[in-house]
GROMACS .gro file of C-alpha atoms in nm:
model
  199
    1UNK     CA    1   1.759   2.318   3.067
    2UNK     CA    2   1.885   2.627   2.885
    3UNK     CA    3   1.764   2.497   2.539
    4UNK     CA    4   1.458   2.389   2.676
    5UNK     CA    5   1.408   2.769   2.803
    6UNK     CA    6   1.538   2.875   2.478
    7UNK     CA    7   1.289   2.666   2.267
    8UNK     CA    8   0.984   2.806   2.482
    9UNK     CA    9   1.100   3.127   2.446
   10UNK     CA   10   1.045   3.102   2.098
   11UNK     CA   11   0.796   2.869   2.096
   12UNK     CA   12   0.614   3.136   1.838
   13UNK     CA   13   0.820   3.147   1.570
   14UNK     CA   14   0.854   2.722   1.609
   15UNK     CA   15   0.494   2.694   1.630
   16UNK     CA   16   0.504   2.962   1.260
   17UNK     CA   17   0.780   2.711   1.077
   18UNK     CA   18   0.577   2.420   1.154
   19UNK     CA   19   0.271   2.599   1.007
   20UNK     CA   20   0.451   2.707   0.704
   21UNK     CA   21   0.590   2.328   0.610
   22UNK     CA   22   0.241   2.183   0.701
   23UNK     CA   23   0.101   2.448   0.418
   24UNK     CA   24   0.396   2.365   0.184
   25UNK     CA   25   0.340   1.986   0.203
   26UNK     CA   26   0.007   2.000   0.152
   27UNK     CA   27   0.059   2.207  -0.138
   28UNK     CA   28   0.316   1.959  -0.284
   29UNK     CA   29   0.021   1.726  -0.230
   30UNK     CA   30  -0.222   1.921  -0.431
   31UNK     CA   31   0.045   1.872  -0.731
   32UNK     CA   32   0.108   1.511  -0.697
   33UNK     CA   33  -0.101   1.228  -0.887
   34UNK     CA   34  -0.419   1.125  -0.677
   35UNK     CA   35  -0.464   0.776  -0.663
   36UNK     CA   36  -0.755   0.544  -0.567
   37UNK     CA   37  -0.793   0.267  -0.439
   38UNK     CA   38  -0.959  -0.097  -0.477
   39UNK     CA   39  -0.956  -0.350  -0.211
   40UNK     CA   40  -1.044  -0.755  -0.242
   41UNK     CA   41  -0.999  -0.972  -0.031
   42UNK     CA   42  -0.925  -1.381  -0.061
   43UNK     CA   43  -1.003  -1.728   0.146
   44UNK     CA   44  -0.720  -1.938   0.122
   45UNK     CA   45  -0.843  -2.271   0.242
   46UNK     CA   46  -0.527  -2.508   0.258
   47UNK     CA   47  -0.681  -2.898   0.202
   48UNK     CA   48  -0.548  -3.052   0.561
   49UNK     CA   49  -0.576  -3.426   0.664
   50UNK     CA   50  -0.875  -3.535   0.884
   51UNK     CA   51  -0.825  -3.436   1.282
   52UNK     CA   52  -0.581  -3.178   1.242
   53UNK     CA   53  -0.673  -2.880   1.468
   54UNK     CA   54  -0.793  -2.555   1.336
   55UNK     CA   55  -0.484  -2.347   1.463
   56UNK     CA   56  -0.278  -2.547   1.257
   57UNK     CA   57  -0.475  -2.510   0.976
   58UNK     CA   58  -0.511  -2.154   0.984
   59UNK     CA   59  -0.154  -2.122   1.058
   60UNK     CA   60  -0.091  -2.301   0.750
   61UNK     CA   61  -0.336  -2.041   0.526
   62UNK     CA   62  -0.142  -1.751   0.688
   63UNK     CA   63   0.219  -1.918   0.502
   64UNK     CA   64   0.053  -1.997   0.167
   65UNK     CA   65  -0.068  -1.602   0.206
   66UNK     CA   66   0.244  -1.451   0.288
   67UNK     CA   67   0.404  -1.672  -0.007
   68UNK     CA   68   0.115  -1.521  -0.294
   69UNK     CA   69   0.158  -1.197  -0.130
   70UNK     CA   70   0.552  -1.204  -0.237
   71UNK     CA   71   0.463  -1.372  -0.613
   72UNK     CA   72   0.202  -1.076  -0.647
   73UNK     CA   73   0.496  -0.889  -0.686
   74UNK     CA   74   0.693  -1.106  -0.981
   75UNK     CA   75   0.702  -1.031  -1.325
   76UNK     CA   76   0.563  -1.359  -1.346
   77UNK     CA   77   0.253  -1.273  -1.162
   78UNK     CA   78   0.234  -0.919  -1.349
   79UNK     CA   79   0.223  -1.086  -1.695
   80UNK     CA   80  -0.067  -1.340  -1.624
   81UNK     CA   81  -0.323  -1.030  -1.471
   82UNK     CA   82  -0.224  -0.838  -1.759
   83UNK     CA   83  -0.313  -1.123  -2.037
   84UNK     CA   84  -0.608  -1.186  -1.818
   85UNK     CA   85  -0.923  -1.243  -2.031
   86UNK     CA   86  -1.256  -1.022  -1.962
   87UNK     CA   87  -1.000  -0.722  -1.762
   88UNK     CA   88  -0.954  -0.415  -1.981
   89UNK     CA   89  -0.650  -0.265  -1.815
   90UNK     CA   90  -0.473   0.044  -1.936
   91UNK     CA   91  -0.097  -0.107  -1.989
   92UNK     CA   92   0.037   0.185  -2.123
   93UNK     CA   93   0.190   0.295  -1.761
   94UNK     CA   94   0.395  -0.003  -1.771
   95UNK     CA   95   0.544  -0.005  -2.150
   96UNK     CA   96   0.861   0.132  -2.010
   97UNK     CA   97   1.195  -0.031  -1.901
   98UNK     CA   98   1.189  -0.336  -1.685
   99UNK     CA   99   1.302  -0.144  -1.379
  100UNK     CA  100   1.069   0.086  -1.404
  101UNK     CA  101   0.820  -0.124  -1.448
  102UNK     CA  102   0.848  -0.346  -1.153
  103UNK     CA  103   0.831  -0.015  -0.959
  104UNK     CA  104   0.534   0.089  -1.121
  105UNK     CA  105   0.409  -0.278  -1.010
  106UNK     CA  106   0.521  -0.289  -0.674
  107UNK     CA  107   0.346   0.093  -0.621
  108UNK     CA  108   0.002  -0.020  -0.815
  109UNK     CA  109  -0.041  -0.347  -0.584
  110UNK     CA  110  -0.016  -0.395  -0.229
  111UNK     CA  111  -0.120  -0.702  -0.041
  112UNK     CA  112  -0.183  -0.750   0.295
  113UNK     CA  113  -0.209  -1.092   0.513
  114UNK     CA  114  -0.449  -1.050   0.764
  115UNK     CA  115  -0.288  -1.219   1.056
  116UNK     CA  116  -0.472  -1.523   1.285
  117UNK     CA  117  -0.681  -1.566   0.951
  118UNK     CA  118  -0.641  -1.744   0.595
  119UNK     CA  119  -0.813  -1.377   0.461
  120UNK     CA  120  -0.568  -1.235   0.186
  121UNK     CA  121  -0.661  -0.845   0.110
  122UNK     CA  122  -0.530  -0.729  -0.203
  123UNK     CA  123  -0.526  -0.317  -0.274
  124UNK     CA  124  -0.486  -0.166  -0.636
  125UNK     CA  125  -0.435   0.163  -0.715
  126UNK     CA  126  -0.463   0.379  -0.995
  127UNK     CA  127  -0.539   0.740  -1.047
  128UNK     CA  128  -0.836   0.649  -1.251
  129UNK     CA  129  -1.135   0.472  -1.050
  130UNK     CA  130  -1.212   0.240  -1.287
  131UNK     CA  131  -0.888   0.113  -1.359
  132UNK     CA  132  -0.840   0.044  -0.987
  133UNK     CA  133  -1.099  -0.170  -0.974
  134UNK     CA  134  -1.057  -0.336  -1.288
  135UNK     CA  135  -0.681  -0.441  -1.163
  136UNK     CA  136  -0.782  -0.554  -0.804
  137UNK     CA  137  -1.067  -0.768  -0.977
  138UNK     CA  138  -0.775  -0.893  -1.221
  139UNK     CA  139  -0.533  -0.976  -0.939
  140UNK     CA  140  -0.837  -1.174  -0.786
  141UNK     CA  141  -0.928  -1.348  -1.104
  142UNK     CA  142  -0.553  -1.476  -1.123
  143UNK     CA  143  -0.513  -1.591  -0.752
  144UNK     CA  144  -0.788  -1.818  -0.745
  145UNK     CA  145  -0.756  -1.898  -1.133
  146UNK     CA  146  -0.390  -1.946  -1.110
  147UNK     CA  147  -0.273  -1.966  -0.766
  148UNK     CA  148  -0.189  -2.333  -0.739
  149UNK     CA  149   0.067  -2.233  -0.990
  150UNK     CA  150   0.273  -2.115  -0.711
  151UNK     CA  151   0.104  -2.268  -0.383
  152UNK     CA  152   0.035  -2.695  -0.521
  153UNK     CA  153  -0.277  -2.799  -0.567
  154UNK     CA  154  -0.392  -2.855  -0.251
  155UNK     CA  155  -0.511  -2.540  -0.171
  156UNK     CA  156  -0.859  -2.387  -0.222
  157UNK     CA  157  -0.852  -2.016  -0.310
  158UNK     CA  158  -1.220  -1.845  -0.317
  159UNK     CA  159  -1.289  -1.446  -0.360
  160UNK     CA  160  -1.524  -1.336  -0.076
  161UNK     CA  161  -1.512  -0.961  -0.121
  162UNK     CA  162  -1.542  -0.795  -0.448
  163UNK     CA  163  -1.328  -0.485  -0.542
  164UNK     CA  164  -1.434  -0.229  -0.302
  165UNK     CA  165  -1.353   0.106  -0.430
  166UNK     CA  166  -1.285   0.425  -0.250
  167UNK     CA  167  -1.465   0.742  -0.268
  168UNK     CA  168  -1.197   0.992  -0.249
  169UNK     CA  169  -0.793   0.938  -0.363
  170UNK     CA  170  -0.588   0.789  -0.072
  171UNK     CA  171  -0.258   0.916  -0.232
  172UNK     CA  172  -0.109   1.143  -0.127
  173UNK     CA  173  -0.200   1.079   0.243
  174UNK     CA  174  -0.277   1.467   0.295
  175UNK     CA  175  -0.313   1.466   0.650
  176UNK     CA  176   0.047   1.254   0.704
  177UNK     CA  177   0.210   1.483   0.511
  178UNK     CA  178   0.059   1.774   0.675
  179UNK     CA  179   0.236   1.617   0.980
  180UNK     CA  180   0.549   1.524   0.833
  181UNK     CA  181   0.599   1.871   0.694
  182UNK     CA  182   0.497   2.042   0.987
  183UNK     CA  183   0.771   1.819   1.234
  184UNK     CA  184   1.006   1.895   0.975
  185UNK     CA  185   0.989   2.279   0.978
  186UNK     CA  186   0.934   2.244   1.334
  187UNK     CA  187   1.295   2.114   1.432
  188UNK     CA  188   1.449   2.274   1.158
  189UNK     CA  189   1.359   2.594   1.326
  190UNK     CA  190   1.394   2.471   1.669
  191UNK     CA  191   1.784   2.364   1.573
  192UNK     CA  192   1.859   2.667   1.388
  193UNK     CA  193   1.763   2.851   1.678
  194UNK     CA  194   1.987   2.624   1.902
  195UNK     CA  195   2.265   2.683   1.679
  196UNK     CA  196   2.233   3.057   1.674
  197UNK     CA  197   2.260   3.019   2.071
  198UNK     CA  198   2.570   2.860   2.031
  199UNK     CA  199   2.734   3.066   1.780
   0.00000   0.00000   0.00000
């Protein structure tokens, strides 16, 4: 009860800290690459036996989606989008060591299974628009190109949304930040001040 009487009492110089570190990490923000983004999505359309019930079958897209949404992420994967014909993508970002560039890879890509559906979304980003959309659209070419590579052959895979790009950079996410920083400087002041108390 005393701390929480303590905490209230200063409530203004709390409310101040958390101020300052929202201003800071939005700052930080400011100096950090801004990245768009590009989303697809896929239909994965598994080839099931007469009289088997749709639940089933859409059950069995949402597996063969969370298994492409793990190769996305392989080397092996990475090599066929960038060798894929018709996609001018900027490779120079990745001409680095092999660690770093599965990072880069892992950070450029993200793919999503959309749950109680056979609907794979795929998001690329880059800090140049075009490139964005150029790698989501080469991602897409190679999953329905290439995908029986890793699913077997029976299995349809169809593009039904093209690379949707945003308007604005997504990273940094300015306003999480703003609340990360601000909860940060928040309780740092709020436990310096309970340390003081106690000392």
């Amino acid at each position: 009860m005393a701390y929480t009487s303590l905490l209230f009492h200063h409530k203004g110089s709390i409310i101040k800290a958390a101020i300052v570190g929202a201003l800071i990490a939005v700052l930080v923000s400011v100096f950090l690459p801004q990245e768009y983004a590009a989303t697809t999505k896929l239909l994965v359309i598994p080839k099931v036996n007469l009289g088997v019930d749709p639940y089933t079958a859409v059950k069995s897209g949402e597996r063969i989606n969370q298994t492409l949404s793990e190769v996305i992420r392989t080397t092996s994967f990475f090599d066929k989008v960038m060798s894929a014909s018709g996609f001018q993508i900027d490779q120079s970002p990745y001409q680095t060591t092999e660690q770093k560039k599965r990072k880069r890879w892992e950070r450029a890509v993200s793919p999503t299974v959309l749950s109680g559906t056979s609907l794979l979304s795929v998001t690329a980003f880059d800090t140049d628009q075009k490139q964005a959309e150029v790698l989501a659209g080469a991602v897409a070419f190679v999953l329905q190109t290439r995908g029986t590579e890793y699913t077997g052959a029976d299995v349809e895979i169809k593009v039904v949304d093209t690379p949707v790009l945003s308007r604005f950079p997504v990273r940094p996410n300015y306003v999480l930040n703003l609340i990360f920083g601000a909860l940060v400087f928040g309780l740092i002041a709020a436990g310096n001040l309970v340390w003081k108390s106690e000392n």
